[in-house]
mmCIF file of C-alpha atoms in Angstrom:
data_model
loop_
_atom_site.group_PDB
_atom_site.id
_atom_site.type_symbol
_atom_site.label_atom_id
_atom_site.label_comp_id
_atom_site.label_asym_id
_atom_site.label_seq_id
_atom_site.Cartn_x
_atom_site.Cartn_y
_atom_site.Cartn_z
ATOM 1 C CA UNK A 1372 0.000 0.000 0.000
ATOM 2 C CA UNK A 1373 1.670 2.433 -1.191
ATOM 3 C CA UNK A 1374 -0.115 5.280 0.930
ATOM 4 C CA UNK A 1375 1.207 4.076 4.329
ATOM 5 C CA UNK A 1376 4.557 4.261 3.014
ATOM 6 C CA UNK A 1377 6.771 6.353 4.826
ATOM 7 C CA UNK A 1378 9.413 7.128 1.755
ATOM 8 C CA UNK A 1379 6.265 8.723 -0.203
ATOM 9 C CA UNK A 1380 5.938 12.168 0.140
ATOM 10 C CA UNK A 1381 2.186 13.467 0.983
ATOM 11 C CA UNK A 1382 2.482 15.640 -2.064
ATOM 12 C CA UNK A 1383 2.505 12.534 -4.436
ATOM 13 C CA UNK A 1384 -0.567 10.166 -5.547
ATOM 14 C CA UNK A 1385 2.059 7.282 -5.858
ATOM 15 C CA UNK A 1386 6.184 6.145 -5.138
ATOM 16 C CA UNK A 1387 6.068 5.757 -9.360
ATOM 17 C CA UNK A 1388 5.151 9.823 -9.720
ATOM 18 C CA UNK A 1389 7.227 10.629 -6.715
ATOM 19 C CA UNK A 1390 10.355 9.095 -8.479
ATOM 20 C CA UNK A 1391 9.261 10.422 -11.900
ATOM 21 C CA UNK A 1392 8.832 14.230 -10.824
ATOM 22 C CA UNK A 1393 12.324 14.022 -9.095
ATOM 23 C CA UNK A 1394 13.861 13.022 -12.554
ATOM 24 C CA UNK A 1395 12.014 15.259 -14.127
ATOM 25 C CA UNK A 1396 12.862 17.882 -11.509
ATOM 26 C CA UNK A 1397 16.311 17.107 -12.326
ATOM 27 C CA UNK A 1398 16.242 17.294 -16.163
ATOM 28 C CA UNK A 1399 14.810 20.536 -16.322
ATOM 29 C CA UNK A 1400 17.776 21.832 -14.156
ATOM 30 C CA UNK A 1401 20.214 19.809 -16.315
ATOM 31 C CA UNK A 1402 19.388 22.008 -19.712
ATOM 32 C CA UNK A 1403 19.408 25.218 -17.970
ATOM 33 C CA UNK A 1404 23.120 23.290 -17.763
ATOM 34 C CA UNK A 1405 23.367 22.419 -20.913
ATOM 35 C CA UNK A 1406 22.336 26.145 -22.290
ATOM 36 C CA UNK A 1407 25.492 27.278 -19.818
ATOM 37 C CA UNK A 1408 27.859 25.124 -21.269
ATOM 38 C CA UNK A 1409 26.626 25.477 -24.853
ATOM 39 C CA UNK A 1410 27.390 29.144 -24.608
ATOM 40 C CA UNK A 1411 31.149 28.350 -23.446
ATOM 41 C CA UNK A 1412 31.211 25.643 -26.766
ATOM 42 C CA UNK A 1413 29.377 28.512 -29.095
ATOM 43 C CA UNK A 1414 32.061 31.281 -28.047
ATOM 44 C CA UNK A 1415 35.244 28.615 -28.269
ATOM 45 C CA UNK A 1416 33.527 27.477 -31.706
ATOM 46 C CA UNK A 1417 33.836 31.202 -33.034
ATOM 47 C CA UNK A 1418 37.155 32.030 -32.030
ATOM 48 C CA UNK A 1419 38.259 28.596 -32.781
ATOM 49 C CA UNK A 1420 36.484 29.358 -36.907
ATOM 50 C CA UNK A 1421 38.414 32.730 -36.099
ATOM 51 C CA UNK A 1422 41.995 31.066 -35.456
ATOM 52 C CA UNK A 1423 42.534 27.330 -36.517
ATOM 53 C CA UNK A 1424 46.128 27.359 -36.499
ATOM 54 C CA UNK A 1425 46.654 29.371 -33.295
ATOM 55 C CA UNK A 1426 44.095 27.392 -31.738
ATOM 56 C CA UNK A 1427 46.082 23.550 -32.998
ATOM 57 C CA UNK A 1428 48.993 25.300 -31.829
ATOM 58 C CA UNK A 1429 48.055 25.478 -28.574
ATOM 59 C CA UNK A 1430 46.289 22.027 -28.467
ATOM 60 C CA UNK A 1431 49.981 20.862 -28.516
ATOM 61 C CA UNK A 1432 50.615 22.682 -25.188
ATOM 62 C CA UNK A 1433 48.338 20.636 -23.167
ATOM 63 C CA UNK A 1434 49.139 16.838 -21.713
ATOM 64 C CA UNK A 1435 47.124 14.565 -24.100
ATOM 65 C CA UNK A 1436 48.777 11.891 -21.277
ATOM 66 C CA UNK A 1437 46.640 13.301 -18.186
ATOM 67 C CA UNK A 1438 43.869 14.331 -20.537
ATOM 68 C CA UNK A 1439 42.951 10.829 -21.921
ATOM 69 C CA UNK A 1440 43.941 9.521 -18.495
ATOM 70 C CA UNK A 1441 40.907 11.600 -17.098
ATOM 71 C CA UNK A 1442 38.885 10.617 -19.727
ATOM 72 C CA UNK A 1443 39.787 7.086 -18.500
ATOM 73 C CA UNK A 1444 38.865 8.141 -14.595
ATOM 74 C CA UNK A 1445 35.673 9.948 -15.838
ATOM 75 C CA UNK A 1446 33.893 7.436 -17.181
ATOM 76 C CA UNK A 1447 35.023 4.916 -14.843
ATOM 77 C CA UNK A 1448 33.605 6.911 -12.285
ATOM 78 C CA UNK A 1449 30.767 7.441 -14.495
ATOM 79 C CA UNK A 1450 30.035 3.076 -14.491
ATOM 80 C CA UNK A 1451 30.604 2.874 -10.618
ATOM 81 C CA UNK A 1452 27.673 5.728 -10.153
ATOM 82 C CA UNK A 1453 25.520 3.800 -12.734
ATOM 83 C CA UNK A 1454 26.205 0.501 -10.304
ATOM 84 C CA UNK A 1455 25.585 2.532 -6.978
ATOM 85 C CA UNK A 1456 22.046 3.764 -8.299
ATOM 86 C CA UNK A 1457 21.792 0.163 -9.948
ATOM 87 C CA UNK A 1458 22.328 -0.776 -6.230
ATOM 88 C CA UNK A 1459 19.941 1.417 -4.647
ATOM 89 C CA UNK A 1460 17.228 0.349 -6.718
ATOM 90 C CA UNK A 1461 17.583 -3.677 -5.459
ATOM 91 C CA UNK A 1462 17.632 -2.239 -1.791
ATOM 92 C CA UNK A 1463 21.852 -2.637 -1.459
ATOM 93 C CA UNK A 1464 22.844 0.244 0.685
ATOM 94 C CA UNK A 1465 26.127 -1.516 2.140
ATOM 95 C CA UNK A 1466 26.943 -1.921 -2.166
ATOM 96 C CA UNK A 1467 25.463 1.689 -2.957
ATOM 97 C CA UNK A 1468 27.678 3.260 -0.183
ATOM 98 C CA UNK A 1469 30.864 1.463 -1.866
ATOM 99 C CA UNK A 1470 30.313 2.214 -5.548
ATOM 100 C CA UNK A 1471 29.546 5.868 -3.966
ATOM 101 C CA UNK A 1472 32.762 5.653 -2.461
ATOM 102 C CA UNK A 1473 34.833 4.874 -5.598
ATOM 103 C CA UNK A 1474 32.815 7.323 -7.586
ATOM 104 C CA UNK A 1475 34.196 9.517 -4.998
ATOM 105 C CA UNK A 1476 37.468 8.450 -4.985
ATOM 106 C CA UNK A 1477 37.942 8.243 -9.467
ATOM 107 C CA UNK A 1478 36.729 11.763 -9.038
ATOM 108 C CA UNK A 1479 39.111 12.614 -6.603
ATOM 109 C CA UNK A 1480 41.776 11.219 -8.242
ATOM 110 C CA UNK A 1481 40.205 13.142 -11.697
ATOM 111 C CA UNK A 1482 40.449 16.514 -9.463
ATOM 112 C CA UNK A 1483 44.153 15.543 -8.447
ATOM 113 C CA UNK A 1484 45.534 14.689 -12.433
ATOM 114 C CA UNK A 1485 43.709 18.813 -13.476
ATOM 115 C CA UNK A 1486 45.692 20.549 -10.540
ATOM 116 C CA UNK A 1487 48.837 18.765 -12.087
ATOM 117 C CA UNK A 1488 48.492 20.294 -14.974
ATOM 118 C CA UNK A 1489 47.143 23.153 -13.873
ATOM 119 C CA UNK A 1490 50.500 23.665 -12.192
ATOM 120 C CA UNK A 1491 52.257 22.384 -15.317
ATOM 121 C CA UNK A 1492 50.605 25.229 -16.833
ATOM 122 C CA UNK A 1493 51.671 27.633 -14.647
ATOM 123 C CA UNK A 1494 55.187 26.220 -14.624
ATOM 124 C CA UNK A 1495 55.155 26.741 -18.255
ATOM 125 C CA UNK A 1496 54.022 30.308 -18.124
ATOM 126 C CA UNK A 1497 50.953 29.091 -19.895
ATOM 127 C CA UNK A 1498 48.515 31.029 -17.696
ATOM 128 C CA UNK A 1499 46.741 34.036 -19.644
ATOM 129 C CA UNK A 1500 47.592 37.280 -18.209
ATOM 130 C CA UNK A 1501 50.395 39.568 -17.597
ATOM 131 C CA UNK A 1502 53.175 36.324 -17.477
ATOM 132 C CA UNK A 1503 51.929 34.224 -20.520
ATOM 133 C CA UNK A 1504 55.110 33.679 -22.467
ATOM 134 C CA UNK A 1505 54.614 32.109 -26.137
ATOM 135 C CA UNK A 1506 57.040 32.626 -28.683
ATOM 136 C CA UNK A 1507 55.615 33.058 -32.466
ATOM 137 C CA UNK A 1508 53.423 34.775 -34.318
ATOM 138 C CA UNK A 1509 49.843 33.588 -32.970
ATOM 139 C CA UNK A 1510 51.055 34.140 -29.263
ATOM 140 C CA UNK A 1511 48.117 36.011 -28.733
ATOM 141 C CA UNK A 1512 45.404 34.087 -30.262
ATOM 142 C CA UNK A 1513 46.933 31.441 -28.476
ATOM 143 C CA UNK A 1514 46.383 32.649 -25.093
ATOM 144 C CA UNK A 1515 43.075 33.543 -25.731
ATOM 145 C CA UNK A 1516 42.750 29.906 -26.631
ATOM 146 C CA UNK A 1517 44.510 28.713 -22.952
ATOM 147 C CA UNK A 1518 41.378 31.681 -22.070
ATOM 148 C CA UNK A 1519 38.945 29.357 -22.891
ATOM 149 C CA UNK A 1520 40.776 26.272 -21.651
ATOM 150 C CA UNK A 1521 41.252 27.249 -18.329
ATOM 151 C CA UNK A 1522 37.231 28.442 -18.469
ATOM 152 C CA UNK A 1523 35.953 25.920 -19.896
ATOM 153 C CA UNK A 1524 38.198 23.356 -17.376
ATOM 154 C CA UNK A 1525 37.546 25.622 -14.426
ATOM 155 C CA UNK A 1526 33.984 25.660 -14.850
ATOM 156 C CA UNK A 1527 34.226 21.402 -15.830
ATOM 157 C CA UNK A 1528 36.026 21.407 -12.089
ATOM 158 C CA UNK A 1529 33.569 23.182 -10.434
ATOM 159 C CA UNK A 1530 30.924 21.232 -11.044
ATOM 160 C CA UNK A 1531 32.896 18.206 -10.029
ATOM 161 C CA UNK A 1532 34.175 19.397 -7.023
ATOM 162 C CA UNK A 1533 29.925 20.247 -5.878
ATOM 163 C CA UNK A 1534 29.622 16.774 -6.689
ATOM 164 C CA UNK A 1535 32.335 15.222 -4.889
ATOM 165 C CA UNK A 1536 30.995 17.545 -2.282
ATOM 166 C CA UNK A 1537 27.624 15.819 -2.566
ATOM 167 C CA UNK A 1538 28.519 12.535 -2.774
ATOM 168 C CA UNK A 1539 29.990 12.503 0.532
ATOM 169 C CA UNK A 1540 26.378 13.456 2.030
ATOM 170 C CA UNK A 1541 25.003 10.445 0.163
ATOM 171 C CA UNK A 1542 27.627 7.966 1.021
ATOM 172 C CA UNK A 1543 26.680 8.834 4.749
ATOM 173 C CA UNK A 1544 22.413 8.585 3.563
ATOM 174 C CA UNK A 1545 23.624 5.342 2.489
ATOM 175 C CA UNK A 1546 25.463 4.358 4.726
ATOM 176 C CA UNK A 1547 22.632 4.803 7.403
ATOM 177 C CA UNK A 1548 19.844 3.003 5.539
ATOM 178 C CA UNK A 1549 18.053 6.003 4.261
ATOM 179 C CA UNK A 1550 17.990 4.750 0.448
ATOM 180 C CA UNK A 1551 15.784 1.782 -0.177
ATOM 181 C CA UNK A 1552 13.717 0.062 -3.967
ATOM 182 C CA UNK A 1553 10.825 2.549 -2.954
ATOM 183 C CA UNK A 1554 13.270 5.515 -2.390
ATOM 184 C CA UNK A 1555 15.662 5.425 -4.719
ATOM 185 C CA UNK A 1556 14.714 8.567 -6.303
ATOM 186 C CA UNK A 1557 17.955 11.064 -4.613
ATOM 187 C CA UNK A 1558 20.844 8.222 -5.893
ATOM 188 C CA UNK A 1559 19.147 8.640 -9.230
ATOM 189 C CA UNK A 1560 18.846 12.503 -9.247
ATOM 190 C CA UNK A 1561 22.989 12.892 -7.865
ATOM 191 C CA UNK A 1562 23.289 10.469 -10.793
ATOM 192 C CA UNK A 1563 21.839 12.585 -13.641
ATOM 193 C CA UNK A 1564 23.877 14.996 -12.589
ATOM 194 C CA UNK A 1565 27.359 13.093 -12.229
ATOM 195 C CA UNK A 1566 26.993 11.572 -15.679
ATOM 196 C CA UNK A 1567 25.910 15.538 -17.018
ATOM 197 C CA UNK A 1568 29.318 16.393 -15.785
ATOM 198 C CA UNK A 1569 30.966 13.217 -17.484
ATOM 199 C CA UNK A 1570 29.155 14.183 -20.319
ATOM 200 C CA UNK A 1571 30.415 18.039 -20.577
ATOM 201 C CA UNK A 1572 34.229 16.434 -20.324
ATOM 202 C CA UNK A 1573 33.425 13.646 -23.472
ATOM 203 C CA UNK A 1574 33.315 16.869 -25.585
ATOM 204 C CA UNK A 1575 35.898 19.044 -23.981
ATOM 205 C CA UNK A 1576 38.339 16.242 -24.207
ATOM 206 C CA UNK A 1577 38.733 16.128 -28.106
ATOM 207 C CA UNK A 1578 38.189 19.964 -28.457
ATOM 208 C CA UNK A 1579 41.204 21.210 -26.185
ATOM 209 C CA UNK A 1580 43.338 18.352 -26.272
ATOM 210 C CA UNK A 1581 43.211 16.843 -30.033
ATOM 211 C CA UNK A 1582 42.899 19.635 -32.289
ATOM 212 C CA UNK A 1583 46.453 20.108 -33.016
ATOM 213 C CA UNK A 1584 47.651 17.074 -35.421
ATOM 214 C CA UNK A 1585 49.744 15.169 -33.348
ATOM 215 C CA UNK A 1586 51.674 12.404 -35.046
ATOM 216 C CA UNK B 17 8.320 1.576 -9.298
ATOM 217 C CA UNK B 18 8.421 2.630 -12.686
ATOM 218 C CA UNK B 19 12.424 2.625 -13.586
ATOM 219 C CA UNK B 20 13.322 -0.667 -14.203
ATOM 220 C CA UNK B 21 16.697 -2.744 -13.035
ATOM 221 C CA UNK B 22 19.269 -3.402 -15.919
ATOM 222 C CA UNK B 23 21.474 -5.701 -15.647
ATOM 223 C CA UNK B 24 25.152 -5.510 -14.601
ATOM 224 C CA UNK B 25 26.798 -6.530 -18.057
ATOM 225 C CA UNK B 26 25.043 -3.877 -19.695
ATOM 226 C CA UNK B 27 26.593 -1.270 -17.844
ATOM 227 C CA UNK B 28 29.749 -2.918 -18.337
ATOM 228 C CA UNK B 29 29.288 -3.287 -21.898
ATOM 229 C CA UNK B 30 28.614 0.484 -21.858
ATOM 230 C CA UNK B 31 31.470 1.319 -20.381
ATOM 231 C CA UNK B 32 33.636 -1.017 -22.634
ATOM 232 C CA UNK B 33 31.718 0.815 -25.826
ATOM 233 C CA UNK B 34 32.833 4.228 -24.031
ATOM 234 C CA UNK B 35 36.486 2.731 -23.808
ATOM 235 C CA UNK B 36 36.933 1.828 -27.212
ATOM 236 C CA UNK B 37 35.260 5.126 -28.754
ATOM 237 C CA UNK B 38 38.120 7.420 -26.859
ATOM 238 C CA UNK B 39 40.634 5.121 -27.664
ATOM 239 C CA UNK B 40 39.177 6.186 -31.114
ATOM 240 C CA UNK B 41 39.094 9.509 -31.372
ATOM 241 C CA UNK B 42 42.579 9.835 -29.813
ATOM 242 C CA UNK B 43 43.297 7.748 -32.886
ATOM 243 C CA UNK B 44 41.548 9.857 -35.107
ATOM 244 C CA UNK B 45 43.523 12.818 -34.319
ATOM 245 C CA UNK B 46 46.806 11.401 -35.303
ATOM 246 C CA UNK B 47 45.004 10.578 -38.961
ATOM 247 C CA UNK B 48 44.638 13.925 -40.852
ATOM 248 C CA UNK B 49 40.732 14.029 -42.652
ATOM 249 C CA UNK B 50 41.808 17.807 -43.392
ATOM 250 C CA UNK B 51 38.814 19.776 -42.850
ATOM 251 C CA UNK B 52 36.809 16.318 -41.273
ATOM 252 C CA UNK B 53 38.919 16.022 -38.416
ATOM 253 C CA UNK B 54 36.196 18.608 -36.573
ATOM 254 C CA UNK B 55 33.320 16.629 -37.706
ATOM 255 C CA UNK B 56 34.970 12.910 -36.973
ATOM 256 C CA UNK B 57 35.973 14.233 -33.384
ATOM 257 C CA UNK B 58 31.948 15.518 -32.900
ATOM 258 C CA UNK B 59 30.747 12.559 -34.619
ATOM 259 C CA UNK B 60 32.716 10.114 -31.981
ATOM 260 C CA UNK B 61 31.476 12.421 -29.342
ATOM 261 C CA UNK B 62 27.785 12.671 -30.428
ATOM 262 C CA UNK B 63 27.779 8.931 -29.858
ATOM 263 C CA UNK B 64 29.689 9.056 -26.745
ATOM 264 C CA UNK B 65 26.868 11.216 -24.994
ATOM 265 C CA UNK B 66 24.238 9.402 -26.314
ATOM 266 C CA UNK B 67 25.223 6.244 -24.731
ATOM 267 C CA UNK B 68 25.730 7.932 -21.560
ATOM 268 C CA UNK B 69 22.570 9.486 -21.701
ATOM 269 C CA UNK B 70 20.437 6.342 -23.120
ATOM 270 C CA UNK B 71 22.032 3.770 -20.783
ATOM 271 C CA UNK B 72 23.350 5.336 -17.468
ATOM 272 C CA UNK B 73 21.037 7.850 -17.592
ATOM 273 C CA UNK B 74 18.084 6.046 -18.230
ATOM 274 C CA UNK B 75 16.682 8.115 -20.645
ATOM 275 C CA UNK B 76 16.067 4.955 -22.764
ATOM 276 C CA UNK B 77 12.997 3.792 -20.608
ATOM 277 C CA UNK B 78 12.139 7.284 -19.283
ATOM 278 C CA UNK B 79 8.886 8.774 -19.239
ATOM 279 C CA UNK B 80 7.879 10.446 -22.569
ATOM 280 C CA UNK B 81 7.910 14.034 -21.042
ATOM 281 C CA UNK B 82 11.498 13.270 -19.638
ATOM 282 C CA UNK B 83 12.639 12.549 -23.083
ATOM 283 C CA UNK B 84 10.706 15.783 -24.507
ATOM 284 C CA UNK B 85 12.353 17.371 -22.059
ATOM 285 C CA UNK B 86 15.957 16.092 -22.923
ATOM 286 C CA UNK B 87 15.291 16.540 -26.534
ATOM 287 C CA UNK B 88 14.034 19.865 -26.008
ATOM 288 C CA UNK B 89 17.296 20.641 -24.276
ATOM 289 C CA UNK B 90 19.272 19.695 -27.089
ATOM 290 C CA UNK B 91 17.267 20.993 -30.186
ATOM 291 C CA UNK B 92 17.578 24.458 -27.629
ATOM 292 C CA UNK B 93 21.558 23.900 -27.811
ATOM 293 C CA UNK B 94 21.663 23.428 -31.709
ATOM 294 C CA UNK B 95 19.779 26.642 -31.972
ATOM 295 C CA UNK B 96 22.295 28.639 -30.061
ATOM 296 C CA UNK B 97 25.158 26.825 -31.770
ATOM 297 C CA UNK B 98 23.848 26.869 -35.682
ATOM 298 C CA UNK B 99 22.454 30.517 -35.678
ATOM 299 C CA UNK B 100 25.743 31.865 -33.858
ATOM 300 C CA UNK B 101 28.175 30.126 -36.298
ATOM 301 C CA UNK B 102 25.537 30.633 -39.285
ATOM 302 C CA UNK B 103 26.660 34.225 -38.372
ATOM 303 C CA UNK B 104 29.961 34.359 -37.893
ATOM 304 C CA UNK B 105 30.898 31.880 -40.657
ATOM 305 C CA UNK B 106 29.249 33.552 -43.663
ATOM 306 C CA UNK B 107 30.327 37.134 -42.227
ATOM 307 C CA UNK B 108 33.178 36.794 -45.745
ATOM 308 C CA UNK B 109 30.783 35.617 -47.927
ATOM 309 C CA UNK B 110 29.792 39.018 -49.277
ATOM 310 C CA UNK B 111 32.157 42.271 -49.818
ATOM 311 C CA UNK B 112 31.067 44.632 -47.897
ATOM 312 C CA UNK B 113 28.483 47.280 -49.107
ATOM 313 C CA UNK B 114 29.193 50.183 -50.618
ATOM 314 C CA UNK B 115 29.153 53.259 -48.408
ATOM 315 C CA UNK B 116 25.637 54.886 -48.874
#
C-alpha cells in the first residue's frame, strides 16, 4: 500500500510519480546546464572558426597523457555511479555506499591529475595574463585559446568538485539506511547529474586536447 | 516503481563501448581528414553522450515528457550553436556594401 509508506511524500498520488517528478525535476535543471555550457562551446567554436592554427597550436601545449587519463577516470567513475544507483534500486545500501565511495574516490583522483596540470601550466608560463610567455606569431590568439581552456576546465572542475561535495552526504544517507527500492529517487537525481558532468568532459576532451595534429 | 533494473553486463558493456570510442578519437587525431577532423571528433562524441545518456542515464525507458524534455534541451543547444556560427561563418561571404 503504497499510501502508508513512509518514503512517499504526501504531495505525491504514488512512489512511481514521486520518483518520476524528481527526474524530471532534475532534467529541467540539467538544460538550464546544458544552455550554460553550450554558450562556453558557441564562443570557443567562433574564435576557434576565427583562429585554426593558433588554436592547434596550442592544443599541442596541453598533456594529451593526463587528458585521456581523465577521460579514462571519468567514465570509470561514471560506471561505478551507474552501479551505486543500480544498487539502490535492489535495496543494497552496504553496495550503494561502496560504488559511492569509488565514484568519490575516481573523481578525486580526476580533481588531483587537473591541478597537475594546472601547475604544469603555470610552470610553463601558460597562464593568460600579464606572465603568458609564447614565442611566435599567434602568441596572442593562443592565449586567448589557454582563455577558454582554463574556463571551460575551471567551470568542468567546479561542477565536479559540488559533486564530490555531494557525494559525501550520500555515502553517509547510504550508509545509514536512508535509500531503499521505494526511495531510490535522490541516488538517481545525484546520478543525472554526475553523468551531465561526465558528459560536458566527453566533448571538452577532443576539443582542447586533439585539435592540433599530433603524429 | 516505474524505472526498471538493468542488468550488470550492460553497464559494463557500456562502459567497454565508451572505452573503445576514446581510444578512437585519440586515434583519429593522429590521422589527418583535413577539414573532417572537426566533424569525426563531434561525430565520436555525439555517440559518446548518447550512450551515456540512453544507458546510465536512463533516458532509454524514461517517461515520454522526460525525453521531450531532454530533446528539447538539445534541439535548444543546436539553436544557439547553428544561428551563432551561421553568423559568424558567412560574415566573408559578401564584400562589404558600398558606403551609402
Amino acid at each position: 500500500m503504497a499510501e502508508h509508506s513512509g518514503a512517499l511524500a504526501h504531495q505525491f498520488d504514488d512512489l512511481g510519480q514521486q520518483l518520476d517528478a524528481s527526474t524530471f525535476g532534475m532534467w529541467l535543471f540539467l538544460v538550464t546546464e546544458i544552455m550554460f555550457f553550450g554558450g562556453l562551446f558557441a564562443c570557443y567554436a567562433v574564435y576557434r572558426a576565427a583562429y585554426p592554427q593558433a588554436f592547434a597550436e596550442a592544443s599541442l601545449h596541453l598533456d594529451l597523457t593526463l587528458g585521456g587519463a581523465n577521460t579514462v577516470v571519468l567514465i570509470a567513475s561514471s560506471l561505478t555511479m551507474a552501479l551505486a544507483v543500480r544498487a539502490a534500486q535492489i535495496g543494497k545500501s552496504i553496495a550503494t555506499a561502496r560504488y559511492l565511495w569509488a565514484t568519490l574516490a575516481l573523481g578525486t583522483i580526476f580533481l588531483v591529475i587537473k591541478s597537475f596540470e594546472y601547475h604544469h601550466k603555470y610552470v610553463e608560463s601558460l597562464i593568460p595574463g600579464p606572465s603568458f610567455s609564447v614565442e611566435g606569431p599567434h602568441a596572442r590568439q593562443i592565449e586567448l585559446m589557454f582563455c577558454f581552456y582554463f574556463a571551460m576546465t575551471g567551470m568542468h572542475a567546479l561542477h565536479m568538485i559540488i559533486g564530490a561535495g555531494l557525494l559525501v552526504y550520500f555515502i553517509a544517507q547510504a550508509q545509514a539506511g536512508r535509500y531503499s527500492p521505494d526511495y531510490y529517487g535522490p541516488v538517481e537525481v545525484m546520478g543525472l547529474y554526475w553523468h551531465f558532468v561526465d558528459i560536458v568532459w566527453i566533448f571538452l576532451f577532443p576539443l582542447l586536447y586533439l585539435i592540433g595534429h599530433r603524429q | 516503481m516505474t524505472h526498471r533494473v538493468e542488468p550488470k553486463k550492460s553497464y559494463f558493456a557500456i562502459f567497454a563501448a565508451l572505452m573503445a570510442l576514446t581510444a578512437l578519437t585519440v586515434w583519429a587525431s593522429t590521422v589527418d581528414f583535413g577539414a573532417l577532423s572537426i566533424v569525426v571528433a563531434l561525430a565520436i562524441a555525439v555517440v559518446k553522450a548518447l550512450l551515456v545518456i540512453l544507458f546510465f542515464m536512463h533516458v532509454r525507458h524514461s517517461r515520454p515528457l522526460t525525453q521531450a524534455v531532454v530533446a528539447g534541451g538539445l534541439v535548444w543547444l543546436v539553436i544557439l550553436l547553428v544561428l551563432t556560427l551561421s553568423d559568424y561563418l558567412t560574415r566573408g561571404w559578401l564584400p562589404p556594401p558600398p558606403a551609402w
